[in-house]
């Protein structure tokens, strides 16, 4: 699921392409230092005529020691979104050094991934 495999998503009920609009997406603070934390939040609004089952993930492209970035996918939530409905998703990410993940300075990108898209 974290890799966005269409067959795996379909088996779990998340195979349909999402029909949504992303509103008020933000990462706060815009600049953070290693050891601090950031919060991502966004509001999703349905553009479909029927209810949608959505698997919402957050892909953070962490900068590695050599300067290249690699995505780490965090599961946010699974939601049943009615026609015209809205839902807010958020995630707090610690930038503290960990034994499993070392943080490096640089521009980190963030992608909101819904049903693998």
CSV table of C-alpha atoms in Angstrom, one decimal:
chain,number,residue,atom,x,y,z
A,1,UNK,CA,0.0,0.0,0.0
A,2,UNK,CA,2.8,2.5,0.9
A,3,UNK,CA,4.2,2.1,-2.6
A,4,UNK,CA,0.9,2.9,-4.2
A,5,UNK,CA,0.5,-0.5,-5.9
A,6,UNK,CA,-2.9,-0.3,-7.8
A,7,UNK,CA,-3.7,-4.0,-7.3
A,8,UNK,CA,-3.0,-3.9,-3.6
A,9,UNK,CA,-5.0,-0.8,-3.1
A,10,UNK,CA,-7.9,-2.3,-5.1
A,11,UNK,CA,-7.9,-5.4,-2.9
A,12,UNK,CA,-8.3,-3.2,0.2
A,13,UNK,CA,-11.0,-1.0,-1.4
A,14,UNK,CA,-8.9,2.0,-2.3
A,15,UNK,CA,-8.5,1.3,-6.1
A,16,UNK,CA,-10.6,4.1,-7.4
A,17,UNK,CA,-8.9,7.3,-8.5
A,18,UNK,CA,-9.8,10.0,-5.9
A,19,UNK,CA,-12.0,12.9,-7.0
A,20,UNK,CA,-11.0,15.5,-4.4
A,21,UNK,CA,-9.7,19.0,-4.1
A,22,UNK,CA,-7.0,19.8,-1.5
A,23,UNK,CA,-7.7,22.9,0.5
A,24,UNK,CA,-5.6,24.8,3.0
A,25,UNK,CA,-2.5,22.6,2.8
A,26,UNK,CA,0.3,23.8,5.1
A,27,UNK,CA,3.5,22.7,6.7
A,28,UNK,CA,4.3,24.7,9.9
A,29,UNK,CA,6.8,26.0,10.6
A,30,UNK,CA,8.0,26.5,7.0
A,31,UNK,CA,11.6,26.3,8.2
A,32,UNK,CA,12.6,23.9,11.0
A,33,UNK,CA,15.9,22.7,12.4
A,34,UNK,CA,17.1,19.2,13.1
A,35,UNK,CA,15.7,18.3,16.6
A,36,UNK,CA,12.5,20.4,16.1
A,37,UNK,CA,9.1,19.2,14.9
A,38,UNK,CA,6.8,20.2,12.0
A,39,UNK,CA,3.1,19.8,11.5
A,40,UNK,CA,1.4,19.0,8.2
A,41,UNK,CA,-2.3,19.6,7.7
A,42,UNK,CA,-4.7,19.7,4.8
A,43,UNK,CA,-8.4,19.8,4.2
A,44,UNK,CA,-9.8,17.4,1.5
A,45,UNK,CA,-13.1,18.2,-0.2
A,46,UNK,CA,-15.0,15.6,-2.2
A,47,UNK,CA,-15.7,16.3,-5.9
A,48,UNK,CA,-17.4,13.0,-6.5
A,49,UNK,CA,-21.2,12.2,-6.9
A,50,UNK,CA,-20.9,9.1,-4.7
A,51,UNK,CA,-19.1,8.3,-1.4
A,52,UNK,CA,-15.4,7.6,-1.7
A,53,UNK,CA,-13.2,5.3,0.4
A,54,UNK,CA,-9.8,7.1,0.7
A,55,UNK,CA,-6.5,5.9,2.0
A,56,UNK,CA,-4.6,9.1,2.9
A,57,UNK,CA,-0.8,9.0,3.3
A,58,UNK,CA,1.9,11.6,3.6
A,59,UNK,CA,5.2,11.1,1.7
A,60,UNK,CA,8.1,13.1,3.2
A,61,UNK,CA,11.2,13.3,1.0
A,62,UNK,CA,14.0,13.3,3.6
A,63,UNK,CA,17.4,14.6,2.6
A,64,UNK,CA,20.1,11.9,3.0
A,65,UNK,CA,23.8,12.4,3.8
A,66,UNK,CA,24.8,12.7,0.1
A,67,UNK,CA,22.2,15.3,-0.6
A,68,UNK,CA,19.7,13.2,-2.5
A,69,UNK,CA,16.1,12.8,-1.1
A,70,UNK,CA,14.2,9.6,-0.4
A,71,UNK,CA,10.5,9.3,0.4
A,72,UNK,CA,9.2,7.9,3.6
A,73,UNK,CA,5.5,7.2,3.6
A,74,UNK,CA,3.4,7.8,6.7
A,75,UNK,CA,-0.1,6.5,7.0
A,76,UNK,CA,-2.5,9.3,7.9
A,77,UNK,CA,-6.0,7.7,7.9
A,78,UNK,CA,-8.6,5.8,6.0
A,79,UNK,CA,-11.8,7.8,5.5
A,80,UNK,CA,-15.2,7.3,3.9
A,81,UNK,CA,-15.9,10.7,2.3
A,82,UNK,CA,-19.5,11.5,1.3
A,83,UNK,CA,-20.3,13.6,-1.8
A,84,UNK,CA,-19.4,17.2,-1.1
A,85,UNK,CA,-17.9,16.1,2.2
A,86,UNK,CA,-14.8,17.4,3.8
A,87,UNK,CA,-12.2,16.0,6.1
A,88,UNK,CA,-9.0,17.4,7.7
A,89,UNK,CA,-5.9,15.4,8.0
A,90,UNK,CA,-2.8,16.2,9.9
A,91,UNK,CA,0.5,14.7,11.1
A,92,UNK,CA,3.2,15.9,13.5
A,93,UNK,CA,6.7,14.9,12.5
A,94,UNK,CA,9.7,15.0,14.8
A,95,UNK,CA,13.0,15.9,13.3
A,96,UNK,CA,14.9,14.6,16.3
A,97,UNK,CA,17.8,12.3,15.5
A,98,UNK,CA,16.9,8.7,15.8
A,99,UNK,CA,18.8,5.4,15.6
A,100,UNK,CA,16.6,4.4,12.7
A,101,UNK,CA,16.7,7.7,10.8
A,102,UNK,CA,19.4,10.4,10.7
A,103,UNK,CA,18.2,13.9,9.7
A,104,UNK,CA,20.2,16.2,7.4
A,105,UNK,CA,19.8,19.8,6.5
A,106,UNK,CA,18.3,20.7,3.2
A,107,UNK,CA,15.0,21.1,1.4
A,108,UNK,CA,12.6,18.3,2.3
A,109,UNK,CA,9.5,17.9,0.0
A,110,UNK,CA,6.1,16.7,1.2
A,111,UNK,CA,3.5,14.9,-0.9
A,112,UNK,CA,-0.1,14.1,0.0
A,113,UNK,CA,-0.9,10.7,-1.4
A,114,UNK,CA,-4.6,9.6,-1.7
A,115,UNK,CA,-5.4,6.1,-3.0
A,116,UNK,CA,-1.8,5.9,-4.4
A,117,UNK,CA,-2.1,9.1,-6.4
